[in-house]
mmCIF file of C-alpha atoms and ligand atoms in Angstrom:
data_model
loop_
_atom_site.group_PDB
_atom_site.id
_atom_site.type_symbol
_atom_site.label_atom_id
_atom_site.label_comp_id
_atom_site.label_asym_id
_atom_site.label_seq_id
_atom_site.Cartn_x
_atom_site.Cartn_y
_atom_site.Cartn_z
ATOM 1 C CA UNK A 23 151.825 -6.162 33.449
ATOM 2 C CA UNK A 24 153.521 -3.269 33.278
ATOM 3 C CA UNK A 25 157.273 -4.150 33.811
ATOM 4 C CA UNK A 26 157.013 -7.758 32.442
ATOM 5 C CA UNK A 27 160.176 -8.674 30.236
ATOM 6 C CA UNK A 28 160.794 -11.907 28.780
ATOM 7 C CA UNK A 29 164.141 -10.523 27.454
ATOM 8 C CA UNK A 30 165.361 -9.971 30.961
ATOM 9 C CA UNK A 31 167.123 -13.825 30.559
ATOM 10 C CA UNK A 32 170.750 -14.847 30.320
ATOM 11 C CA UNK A 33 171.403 -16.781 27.264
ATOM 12 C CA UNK A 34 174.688 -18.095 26.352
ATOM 13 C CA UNK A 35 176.900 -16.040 28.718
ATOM 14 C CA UNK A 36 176.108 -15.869 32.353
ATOM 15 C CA UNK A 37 176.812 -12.974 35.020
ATOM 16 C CA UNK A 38 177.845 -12.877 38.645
ATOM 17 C CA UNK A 39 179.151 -9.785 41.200
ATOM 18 C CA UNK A 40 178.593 -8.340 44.132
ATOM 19 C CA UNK A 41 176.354 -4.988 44.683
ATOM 20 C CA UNK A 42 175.889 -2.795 48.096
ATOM 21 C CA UNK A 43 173.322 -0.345 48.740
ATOM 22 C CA UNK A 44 171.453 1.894 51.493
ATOM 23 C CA UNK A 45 168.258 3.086 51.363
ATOM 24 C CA UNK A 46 166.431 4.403 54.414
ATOM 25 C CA UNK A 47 163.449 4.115 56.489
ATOM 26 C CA UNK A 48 160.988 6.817 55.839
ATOM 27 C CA UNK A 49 157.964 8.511 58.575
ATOM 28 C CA UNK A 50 154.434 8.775 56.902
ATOM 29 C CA UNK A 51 152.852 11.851 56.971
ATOM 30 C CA UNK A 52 149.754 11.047 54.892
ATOM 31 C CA UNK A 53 148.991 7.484 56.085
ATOM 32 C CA UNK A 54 149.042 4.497 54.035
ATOM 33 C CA UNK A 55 146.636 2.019 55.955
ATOM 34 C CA UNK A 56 144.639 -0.467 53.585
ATOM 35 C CA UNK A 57 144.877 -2.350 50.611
ATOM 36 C CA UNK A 58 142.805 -2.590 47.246
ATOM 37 C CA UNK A 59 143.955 -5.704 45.358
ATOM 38 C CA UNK A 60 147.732 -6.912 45.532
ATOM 39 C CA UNK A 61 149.915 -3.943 47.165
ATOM 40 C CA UNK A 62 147.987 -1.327 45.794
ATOM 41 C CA UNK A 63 147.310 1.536 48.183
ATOM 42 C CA UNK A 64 143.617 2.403 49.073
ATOM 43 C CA UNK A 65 144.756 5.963 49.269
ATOM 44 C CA UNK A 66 147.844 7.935 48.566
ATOM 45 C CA UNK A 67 150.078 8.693 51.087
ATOM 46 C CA UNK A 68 153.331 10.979 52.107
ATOM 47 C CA UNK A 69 156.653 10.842 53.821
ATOM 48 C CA UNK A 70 159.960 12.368 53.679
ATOM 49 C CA UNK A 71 162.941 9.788 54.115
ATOM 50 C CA UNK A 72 164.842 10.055 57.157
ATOM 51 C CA UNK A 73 169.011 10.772 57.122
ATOM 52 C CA UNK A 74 170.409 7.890 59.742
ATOM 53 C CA UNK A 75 167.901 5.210 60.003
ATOM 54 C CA UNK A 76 168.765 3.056 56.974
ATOM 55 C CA UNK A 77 169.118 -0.401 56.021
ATOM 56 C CA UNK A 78 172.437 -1.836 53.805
ATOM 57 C CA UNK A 79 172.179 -4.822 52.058
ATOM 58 C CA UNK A 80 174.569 -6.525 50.040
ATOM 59 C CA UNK A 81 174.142 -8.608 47.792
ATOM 60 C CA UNK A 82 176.240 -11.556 45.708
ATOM 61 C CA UNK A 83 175.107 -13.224 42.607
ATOM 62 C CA UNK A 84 176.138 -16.175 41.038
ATOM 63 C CA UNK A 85 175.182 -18.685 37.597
ATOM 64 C CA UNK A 86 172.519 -21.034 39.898
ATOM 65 C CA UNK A 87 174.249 -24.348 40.405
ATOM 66 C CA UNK A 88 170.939 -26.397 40.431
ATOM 67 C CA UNK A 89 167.946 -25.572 38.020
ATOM 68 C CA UNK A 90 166.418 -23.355 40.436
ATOM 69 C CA UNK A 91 167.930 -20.209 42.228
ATOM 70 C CA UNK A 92 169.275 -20.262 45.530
ATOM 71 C CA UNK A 93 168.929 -17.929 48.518
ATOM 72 C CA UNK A 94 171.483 -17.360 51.341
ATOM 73 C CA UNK A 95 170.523 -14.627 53.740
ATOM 74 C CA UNK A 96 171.772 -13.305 57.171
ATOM 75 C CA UNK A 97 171.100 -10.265 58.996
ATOM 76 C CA UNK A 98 173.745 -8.796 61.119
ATOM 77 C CA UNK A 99 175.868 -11.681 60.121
ATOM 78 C CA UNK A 100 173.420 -14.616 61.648
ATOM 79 C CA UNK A 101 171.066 -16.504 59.450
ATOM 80 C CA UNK A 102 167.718 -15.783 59.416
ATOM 81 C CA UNK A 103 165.553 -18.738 58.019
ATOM 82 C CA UNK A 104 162.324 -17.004 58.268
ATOM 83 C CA UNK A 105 163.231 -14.168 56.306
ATOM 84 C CA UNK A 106 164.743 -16.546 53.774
ATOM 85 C CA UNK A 107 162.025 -17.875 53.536
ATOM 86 C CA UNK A 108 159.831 -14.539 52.589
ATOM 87 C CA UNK A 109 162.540 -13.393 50.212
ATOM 88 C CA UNK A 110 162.204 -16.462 48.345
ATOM 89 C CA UNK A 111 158.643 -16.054 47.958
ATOM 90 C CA UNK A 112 159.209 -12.550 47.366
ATOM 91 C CA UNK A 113 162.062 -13.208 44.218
ATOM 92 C CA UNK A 114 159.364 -16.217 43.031
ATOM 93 C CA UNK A 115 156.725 -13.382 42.510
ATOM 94 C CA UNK A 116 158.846 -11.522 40.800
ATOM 95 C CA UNK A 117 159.685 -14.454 37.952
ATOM 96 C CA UNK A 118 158.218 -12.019 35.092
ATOM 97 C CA UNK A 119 159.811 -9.313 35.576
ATOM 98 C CA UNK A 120 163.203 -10.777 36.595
ATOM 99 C CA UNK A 121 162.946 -13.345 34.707
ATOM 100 C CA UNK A 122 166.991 -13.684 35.514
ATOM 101 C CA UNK A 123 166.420 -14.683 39.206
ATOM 102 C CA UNK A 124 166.041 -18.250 38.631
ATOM 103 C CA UNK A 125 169.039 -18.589 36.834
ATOM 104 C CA UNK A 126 170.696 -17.247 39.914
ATOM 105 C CA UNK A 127 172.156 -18.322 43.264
ATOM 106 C CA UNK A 128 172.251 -15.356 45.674
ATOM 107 C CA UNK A 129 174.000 -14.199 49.115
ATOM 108 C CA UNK A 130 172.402 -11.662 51.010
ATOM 109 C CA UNK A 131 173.351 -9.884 53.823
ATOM 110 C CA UNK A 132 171.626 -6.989 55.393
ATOM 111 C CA UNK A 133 171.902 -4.854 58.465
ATOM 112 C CA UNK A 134 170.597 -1.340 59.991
ATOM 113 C CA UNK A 135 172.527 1.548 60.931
ATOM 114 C CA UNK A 136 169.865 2.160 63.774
ATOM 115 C CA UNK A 137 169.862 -0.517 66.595
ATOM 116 C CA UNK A 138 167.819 -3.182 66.483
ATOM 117 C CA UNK A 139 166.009 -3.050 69.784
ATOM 118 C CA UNK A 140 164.379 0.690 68.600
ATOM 119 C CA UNK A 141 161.575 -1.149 67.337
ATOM 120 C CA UNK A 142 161.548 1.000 64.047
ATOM 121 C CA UNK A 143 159.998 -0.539 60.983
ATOM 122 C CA UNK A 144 162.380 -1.645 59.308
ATOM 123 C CA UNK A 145 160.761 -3.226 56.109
ATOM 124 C CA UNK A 146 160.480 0.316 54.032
ATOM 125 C CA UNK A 147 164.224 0.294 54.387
ATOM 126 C CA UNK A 148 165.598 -3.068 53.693
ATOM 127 C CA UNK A 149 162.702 -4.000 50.897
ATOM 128 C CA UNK A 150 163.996 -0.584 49.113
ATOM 129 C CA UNK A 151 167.584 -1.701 49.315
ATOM 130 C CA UNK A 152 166.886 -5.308 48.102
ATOM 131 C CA UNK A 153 164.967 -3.789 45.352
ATOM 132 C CA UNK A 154 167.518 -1.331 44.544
ATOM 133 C CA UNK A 155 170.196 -3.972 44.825
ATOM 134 C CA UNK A 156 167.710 -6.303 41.952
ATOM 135 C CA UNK A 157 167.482 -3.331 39.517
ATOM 136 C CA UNK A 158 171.317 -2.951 39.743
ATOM 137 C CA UNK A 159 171.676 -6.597 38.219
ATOM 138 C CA UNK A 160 169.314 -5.765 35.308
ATOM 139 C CA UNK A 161 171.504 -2.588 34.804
ATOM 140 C CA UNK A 162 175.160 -4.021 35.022
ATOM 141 C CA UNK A 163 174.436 -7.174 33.810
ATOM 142 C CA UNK A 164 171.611 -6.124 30.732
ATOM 143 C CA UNK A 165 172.967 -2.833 30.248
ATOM 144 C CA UNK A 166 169.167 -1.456 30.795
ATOM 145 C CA UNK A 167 167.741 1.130 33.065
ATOM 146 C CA UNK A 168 170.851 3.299 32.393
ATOM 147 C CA UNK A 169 168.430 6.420 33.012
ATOM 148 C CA UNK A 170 168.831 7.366 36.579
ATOM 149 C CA UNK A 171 165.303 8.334 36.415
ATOM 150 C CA UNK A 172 163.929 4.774 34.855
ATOM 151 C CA UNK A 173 166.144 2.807 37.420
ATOM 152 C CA UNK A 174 164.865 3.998 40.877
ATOM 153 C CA UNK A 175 161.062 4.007 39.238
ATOM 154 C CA UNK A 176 161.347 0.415 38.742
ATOM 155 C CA UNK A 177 163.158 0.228 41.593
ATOM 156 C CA UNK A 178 160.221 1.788 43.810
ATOM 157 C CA UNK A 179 157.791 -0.534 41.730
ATOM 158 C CA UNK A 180 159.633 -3.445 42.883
ATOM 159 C CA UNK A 181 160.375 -2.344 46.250
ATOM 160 C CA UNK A 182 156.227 -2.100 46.215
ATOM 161 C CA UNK A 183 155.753 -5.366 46.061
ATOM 162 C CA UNK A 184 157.661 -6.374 48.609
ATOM 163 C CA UNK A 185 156.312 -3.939 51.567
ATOM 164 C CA UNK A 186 154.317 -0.672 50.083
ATOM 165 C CA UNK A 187 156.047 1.418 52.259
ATOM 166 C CA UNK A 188 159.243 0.694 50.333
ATOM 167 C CA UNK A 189 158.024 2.271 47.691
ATOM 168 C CA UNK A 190 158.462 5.656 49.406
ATOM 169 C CA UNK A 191 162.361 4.884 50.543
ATOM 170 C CA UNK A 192 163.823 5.498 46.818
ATOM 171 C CA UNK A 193 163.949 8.791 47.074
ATOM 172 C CA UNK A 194 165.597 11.664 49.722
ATOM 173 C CA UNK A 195 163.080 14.633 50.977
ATOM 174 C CA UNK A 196 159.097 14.472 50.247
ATOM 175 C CA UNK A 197 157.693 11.523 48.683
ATOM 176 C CA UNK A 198 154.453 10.642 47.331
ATOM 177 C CA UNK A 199 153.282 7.055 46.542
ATOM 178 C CA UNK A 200 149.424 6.200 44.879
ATOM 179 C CA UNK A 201 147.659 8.676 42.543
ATOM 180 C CA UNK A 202 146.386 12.027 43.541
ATOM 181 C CA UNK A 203 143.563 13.690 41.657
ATOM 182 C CA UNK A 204 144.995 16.486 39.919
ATOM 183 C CA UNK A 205 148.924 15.757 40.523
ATOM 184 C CA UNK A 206 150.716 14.688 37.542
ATOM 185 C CA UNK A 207 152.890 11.424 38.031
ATOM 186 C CA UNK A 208 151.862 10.348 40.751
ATOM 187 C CA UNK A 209 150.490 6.545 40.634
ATOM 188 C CA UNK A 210 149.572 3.569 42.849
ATOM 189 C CA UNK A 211 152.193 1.380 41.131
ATOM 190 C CA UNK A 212 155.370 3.460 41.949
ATOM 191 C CA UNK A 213 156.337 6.822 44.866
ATOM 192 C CA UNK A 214 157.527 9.743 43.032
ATOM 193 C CA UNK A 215 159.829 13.032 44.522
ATOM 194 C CA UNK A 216 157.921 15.927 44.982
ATOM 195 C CA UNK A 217 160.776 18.229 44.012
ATOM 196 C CA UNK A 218 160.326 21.475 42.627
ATOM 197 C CA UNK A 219 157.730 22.826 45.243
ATOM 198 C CA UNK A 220 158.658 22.716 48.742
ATOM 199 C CA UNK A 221 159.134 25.774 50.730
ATOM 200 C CA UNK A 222 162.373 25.943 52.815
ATOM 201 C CA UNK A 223 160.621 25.517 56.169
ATOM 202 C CA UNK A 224 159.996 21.889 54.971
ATOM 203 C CA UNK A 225 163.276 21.336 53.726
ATOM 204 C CA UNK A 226 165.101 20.533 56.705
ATOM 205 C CA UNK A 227 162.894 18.772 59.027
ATOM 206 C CA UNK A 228 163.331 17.023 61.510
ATOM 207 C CA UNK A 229 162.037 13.853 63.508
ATOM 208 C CA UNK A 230 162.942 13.013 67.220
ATOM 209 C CA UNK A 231 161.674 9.497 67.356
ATOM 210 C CA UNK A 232 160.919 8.889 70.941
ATOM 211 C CA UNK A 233 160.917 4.893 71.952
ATOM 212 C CA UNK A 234 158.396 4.231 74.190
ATOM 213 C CA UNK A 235 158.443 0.347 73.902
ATOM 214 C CA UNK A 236 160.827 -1.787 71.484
ATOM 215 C CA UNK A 237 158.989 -5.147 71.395
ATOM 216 C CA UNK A 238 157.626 -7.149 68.710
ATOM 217 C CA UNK A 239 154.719 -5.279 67.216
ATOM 218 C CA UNK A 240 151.602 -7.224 68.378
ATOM 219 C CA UNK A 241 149.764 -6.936 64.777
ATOM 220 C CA UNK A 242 151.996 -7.489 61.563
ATOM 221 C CA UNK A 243 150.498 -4.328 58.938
ATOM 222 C CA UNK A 244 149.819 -7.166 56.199
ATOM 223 C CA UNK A 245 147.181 -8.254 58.984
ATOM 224 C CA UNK A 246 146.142 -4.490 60.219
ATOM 225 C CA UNK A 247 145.759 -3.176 56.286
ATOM 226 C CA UNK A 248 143.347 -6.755 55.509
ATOM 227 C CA UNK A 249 141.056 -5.859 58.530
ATOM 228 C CA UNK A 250 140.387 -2.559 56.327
ATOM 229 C CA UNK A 251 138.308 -4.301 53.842
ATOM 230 C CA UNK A 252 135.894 -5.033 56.919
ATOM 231 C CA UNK A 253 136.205 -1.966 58.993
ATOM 232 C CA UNK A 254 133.069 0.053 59.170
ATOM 233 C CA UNK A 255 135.131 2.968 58.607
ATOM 234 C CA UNK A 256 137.271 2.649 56.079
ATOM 235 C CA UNK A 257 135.632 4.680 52.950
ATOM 236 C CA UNK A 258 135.425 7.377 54.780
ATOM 237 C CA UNK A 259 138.985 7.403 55.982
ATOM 238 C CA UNK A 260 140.208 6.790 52.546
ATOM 239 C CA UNK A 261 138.405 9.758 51.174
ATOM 240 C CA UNK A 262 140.076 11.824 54.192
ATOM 241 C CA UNK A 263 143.216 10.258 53.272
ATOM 242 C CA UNK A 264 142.640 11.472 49.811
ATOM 243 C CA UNK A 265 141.840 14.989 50.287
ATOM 244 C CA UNK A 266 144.538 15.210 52.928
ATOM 245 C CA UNK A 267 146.942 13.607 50.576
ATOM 246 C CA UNK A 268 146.256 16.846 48.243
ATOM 247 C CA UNK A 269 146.051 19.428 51.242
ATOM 248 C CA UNK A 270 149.796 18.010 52.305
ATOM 249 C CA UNK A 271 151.133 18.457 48.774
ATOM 250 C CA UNK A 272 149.968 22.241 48.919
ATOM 251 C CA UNK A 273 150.974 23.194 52.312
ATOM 252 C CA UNK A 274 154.233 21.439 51.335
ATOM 253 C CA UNK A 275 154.332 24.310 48.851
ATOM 254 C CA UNK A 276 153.176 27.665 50.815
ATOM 255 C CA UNK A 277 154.857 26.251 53.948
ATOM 256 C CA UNK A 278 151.171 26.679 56.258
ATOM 257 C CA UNK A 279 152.562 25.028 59.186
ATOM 258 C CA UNK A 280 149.657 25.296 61.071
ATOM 259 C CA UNK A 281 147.812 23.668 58.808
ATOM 260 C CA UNK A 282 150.878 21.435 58.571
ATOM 261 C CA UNK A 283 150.584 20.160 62.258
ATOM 262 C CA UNK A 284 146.702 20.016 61.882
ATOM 263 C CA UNK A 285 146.878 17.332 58.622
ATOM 264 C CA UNK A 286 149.884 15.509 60.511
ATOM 265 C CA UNK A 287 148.105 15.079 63.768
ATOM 266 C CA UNK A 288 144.868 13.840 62.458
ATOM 267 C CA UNK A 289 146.232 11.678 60.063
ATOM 268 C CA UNK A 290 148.394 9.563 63.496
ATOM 269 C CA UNK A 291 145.058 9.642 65.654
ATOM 270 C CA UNK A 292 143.143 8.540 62.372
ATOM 271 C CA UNK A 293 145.405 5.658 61.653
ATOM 272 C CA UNK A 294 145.299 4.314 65.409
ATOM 273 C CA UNK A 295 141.604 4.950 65.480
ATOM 274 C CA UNK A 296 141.009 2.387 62.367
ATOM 275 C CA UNK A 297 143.291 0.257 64.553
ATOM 276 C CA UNK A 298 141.027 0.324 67.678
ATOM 277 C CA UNK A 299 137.943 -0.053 65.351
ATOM 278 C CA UNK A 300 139.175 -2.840 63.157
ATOM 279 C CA UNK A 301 137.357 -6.660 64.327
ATOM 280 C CA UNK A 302 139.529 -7.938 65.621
ATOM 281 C CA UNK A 303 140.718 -4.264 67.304
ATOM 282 C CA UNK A 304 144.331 -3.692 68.679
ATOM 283 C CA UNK A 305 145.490 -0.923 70.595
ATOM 284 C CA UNK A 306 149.264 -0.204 70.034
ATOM 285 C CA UNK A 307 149.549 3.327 72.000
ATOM 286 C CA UNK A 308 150.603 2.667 75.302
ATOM 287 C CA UNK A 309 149.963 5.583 78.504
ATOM 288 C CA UNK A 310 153.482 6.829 77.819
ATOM 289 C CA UNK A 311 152.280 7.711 73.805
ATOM 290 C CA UNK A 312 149.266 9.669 74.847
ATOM 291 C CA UNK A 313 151.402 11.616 77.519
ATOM 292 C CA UNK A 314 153.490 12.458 75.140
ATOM 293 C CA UNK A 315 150.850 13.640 72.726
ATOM 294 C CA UNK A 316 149.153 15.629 75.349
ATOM 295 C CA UNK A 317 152.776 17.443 76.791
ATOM 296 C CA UNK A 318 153.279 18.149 72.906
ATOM 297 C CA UNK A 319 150.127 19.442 72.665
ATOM 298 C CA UNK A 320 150.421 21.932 75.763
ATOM 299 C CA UNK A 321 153.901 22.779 75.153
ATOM 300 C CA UNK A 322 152.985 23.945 71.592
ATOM 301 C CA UNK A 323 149.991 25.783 73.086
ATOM 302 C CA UNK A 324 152.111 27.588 75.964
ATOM 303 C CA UNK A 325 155.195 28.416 73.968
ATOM 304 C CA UNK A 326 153.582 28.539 69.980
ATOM 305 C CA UNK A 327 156.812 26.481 68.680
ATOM 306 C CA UNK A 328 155.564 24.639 65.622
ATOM 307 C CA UNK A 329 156.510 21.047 66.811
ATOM 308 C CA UNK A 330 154.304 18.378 66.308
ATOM 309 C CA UNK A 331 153.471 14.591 66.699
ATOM 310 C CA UNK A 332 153.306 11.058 64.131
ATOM 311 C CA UNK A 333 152.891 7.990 64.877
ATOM 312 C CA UNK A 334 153.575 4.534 63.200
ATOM 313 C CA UNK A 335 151.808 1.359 63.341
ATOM 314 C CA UNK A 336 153.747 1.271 66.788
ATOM 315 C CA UNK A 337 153.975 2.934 70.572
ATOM 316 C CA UNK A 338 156.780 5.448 69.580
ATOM 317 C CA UNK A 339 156.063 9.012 68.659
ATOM 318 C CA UNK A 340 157.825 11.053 66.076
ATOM 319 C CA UNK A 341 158.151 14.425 67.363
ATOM 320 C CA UNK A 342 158.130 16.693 63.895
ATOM 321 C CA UNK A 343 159.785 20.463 63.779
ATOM 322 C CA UNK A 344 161.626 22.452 61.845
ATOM 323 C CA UNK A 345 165.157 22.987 62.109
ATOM 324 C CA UNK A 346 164.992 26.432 63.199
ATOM 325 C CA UNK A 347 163.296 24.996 66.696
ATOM 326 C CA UNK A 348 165.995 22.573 67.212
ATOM 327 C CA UNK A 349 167.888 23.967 70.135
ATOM 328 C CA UNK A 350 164.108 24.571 72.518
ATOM 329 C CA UNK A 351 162.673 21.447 71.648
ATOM 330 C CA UNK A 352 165.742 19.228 72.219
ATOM 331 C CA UNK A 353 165.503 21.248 75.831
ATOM 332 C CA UNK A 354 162.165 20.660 75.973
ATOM 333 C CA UNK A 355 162.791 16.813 75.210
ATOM 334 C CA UNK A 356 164.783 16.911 78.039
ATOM 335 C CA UNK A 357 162.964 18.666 80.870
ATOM 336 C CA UNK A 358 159.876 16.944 79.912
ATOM 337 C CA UNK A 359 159.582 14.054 77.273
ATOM 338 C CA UNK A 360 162.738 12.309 78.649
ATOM 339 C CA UNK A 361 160.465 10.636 81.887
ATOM 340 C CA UNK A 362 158.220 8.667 79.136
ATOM 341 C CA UNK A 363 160.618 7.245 76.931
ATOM 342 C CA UNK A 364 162.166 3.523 77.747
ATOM 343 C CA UNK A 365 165.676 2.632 78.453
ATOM 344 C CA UNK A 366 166.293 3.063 74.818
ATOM 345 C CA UNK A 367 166.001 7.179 74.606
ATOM 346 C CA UNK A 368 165.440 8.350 71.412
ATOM 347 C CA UNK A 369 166.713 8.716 68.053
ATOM 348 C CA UNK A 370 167.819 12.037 66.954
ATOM 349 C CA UNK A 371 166.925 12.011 63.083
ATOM 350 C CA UNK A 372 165.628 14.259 59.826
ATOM 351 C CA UNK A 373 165.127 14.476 56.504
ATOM 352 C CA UNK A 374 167.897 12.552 54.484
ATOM 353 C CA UNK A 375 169.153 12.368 50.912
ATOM 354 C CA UNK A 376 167.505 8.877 49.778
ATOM 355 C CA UNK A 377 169.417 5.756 49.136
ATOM 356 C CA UNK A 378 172.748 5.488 48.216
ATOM 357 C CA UNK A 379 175.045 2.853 45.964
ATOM 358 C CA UNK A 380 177.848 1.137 48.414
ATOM 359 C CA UNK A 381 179.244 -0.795 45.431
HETATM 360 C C1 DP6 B 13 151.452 2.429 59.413
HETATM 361 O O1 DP6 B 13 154.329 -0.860 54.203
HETATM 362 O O2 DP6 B 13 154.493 -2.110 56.362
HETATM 363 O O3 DP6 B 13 153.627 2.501 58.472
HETATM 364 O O4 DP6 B 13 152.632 -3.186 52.294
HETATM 365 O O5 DP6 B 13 151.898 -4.855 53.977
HETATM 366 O O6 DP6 B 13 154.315 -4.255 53.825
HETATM 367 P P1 DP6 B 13 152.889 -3.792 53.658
HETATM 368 O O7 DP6 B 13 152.645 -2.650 54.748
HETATM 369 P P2 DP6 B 13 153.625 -1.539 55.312
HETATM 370 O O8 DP6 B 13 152.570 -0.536 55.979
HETATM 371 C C2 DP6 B 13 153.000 0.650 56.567
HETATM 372 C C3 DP6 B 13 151.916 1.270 57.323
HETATM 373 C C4 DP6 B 13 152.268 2.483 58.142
HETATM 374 C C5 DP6 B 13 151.880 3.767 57.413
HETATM 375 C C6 DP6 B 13 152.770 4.220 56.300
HETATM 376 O O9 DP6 B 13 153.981 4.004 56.331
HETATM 377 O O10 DP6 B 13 152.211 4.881 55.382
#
């Protein structure tokens, strides 16, 4: 498999240090919703990276005192067995291409710079960060991926595997992840930047992310993408996905914003609907999410601002603009959206840089 290296062992000398990074959440555009085979997308799908909501994770490596390697991991400083216990599956799976980790014993802490109560998916963020944190030991100890370019691709390939989302978080602006017909570099195995052709419009967007409930989500997305492969539905969506996957990447370029809002809009309605028609179906949009949708919907109508609507595998609505609308939509956030939201508001966010080394 591409990315399998023996050679990626310590021999006589060991290695140990510490390593820090951030890498943040990002919002689908282009919705990635169903799996073929292990964490390969059914279709390709878009985001752009968002500026504040970001996960750090730190991490400390050490020569393994038993034969096996060891993990130690807390979140916000308290230990969290559970996720231990998914991280060491996660480093097990990884035994080819790391073949280091073993010889390993590892501390890990993690935390988000957005609160924990917003309910915000937080696995793009801290899977990219652990990734980014496991291609940093293969770099300082190996002296390998030394090409900026070669380190975050295997870092997004990694970061893959954990949660496929992740694979999107290695880079700032608009991202791609899984193969579009026609669109050199792009692949299922590893996101890619779409740099050189964005107008300005889509340069500095923005995302208002409006918390309508914080709970537990009721349906974990490993379970909603396997209920795919049995939904009645599903190869047509992923041929929608597909041809709005290359429809996003040109508007992205000639900066159509009405057709913009249009893709966006069906692709958050589409993704819920192959929620509510999944066997088992779930329903995740609560009265205060299709309020919001439908006050969106007439404010754009009334006043022709170009602000529009996402939505994750979740209750809470991203409200999309540019920056250029900022100053009437945060009014109209106020006068209007403001009743729906919980006691947790909203988060103020946009488009963001992509991850960034600590230490
Ligand atoms: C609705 O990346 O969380 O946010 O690969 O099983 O970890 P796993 O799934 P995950 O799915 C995200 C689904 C989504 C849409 C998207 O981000 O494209």
């Amino acid at each position: 498999m591409l990315y399998d290296n023996p050679g990626l062992k310590f021999k006589d000398k060991n290695c140990s240090g510490e390593i820090v990074w951030q890498s943040p959440s990002n919002i689908a555009l282009v919705k990635y919703w169903g799996k073929k085979g292990f964490q390969i997308p059914s279709n390709p799908s878009i985001s752009f990276s968002l500026n504040k909501s970001n996960s750090e994770t730190r991490l400390k490596f050490n020569p393994a005192k038993g034969n096996d390697f060891t993990v130690n991991f807390t979140f916000d400083g308290t230990p969290q067995p559970d996720f231990e216990k998914k991280i060491i599956t996660y480093f097990k799976s990884l035994n080819k291409i790391f073949p280091f980790i073993e010889q390993l014993d590892f501390e890990i802490e993690s935390k988000n710079t957005f609160p924990h109560s917003a309910g915000i998916a937080s696995s793009a963020s801290g899977m990219s960060a652990l990734a980014l944190t496991l291609c940093d030991i293969e770099r300082y100890c190996f002296n390998k991926l030394t090409r900026l370019e070669d380190f975050f691709q295997k870092a997004s390939f990694i970061a893959r595997l954990g949660s496929g989302s992740a694979a999107r978080s290695l880079y700032g602006g608009w991202v791609v992840w899984g193969a579009i017909e026609g669109m050199e570099g792009t692949s299922d195995l590893y996101g890619i930047p779409i740099k050189n052709y964005i107008h300005s419009d889509f340069l500095n967007y923005q995302d208002t992310i409006l918390l309508v409930e914080t709970g537990t989500k009721k349906v974990s997305s490993r379970v909603g993408h396997d209920l795919m492969n049995s939904n009645l539905f599903a190869k047509d969506r992923f041929a929608q996905a597909r041809q709005n996957a290359k429809r996003m990447v040109e508007v992205l370029k000639t900066g159509d914003i009405d057709e913009f809002i249009r893709i966006t809009e069906s692709e958050a309605l589409t993704l819920h609907a192959m929620m509510m028609t999944s066997e088992p179906s779930f329903l995740l949009i609560k009265p205060e999410t299709v309020s919001i949708i439908e006050e969106i919907r007439a404010y754009r109508e009334k006043t022709k601002t170009p602000v529009c609507f996402t939505l994750d595998a979740g209750p809470n609505v991203h409200l999309l603009y540019p920056k250029s609308v900022k100053a009437q939509v945060k009014e109209f956030i106020n006068d209007t959206l403001i009743q729906y939201v919980s006691k947790n508001g909203f988060i103020d966010d946009e488009i963001g840089p992509g991850p960034r080394k600590m230490m």
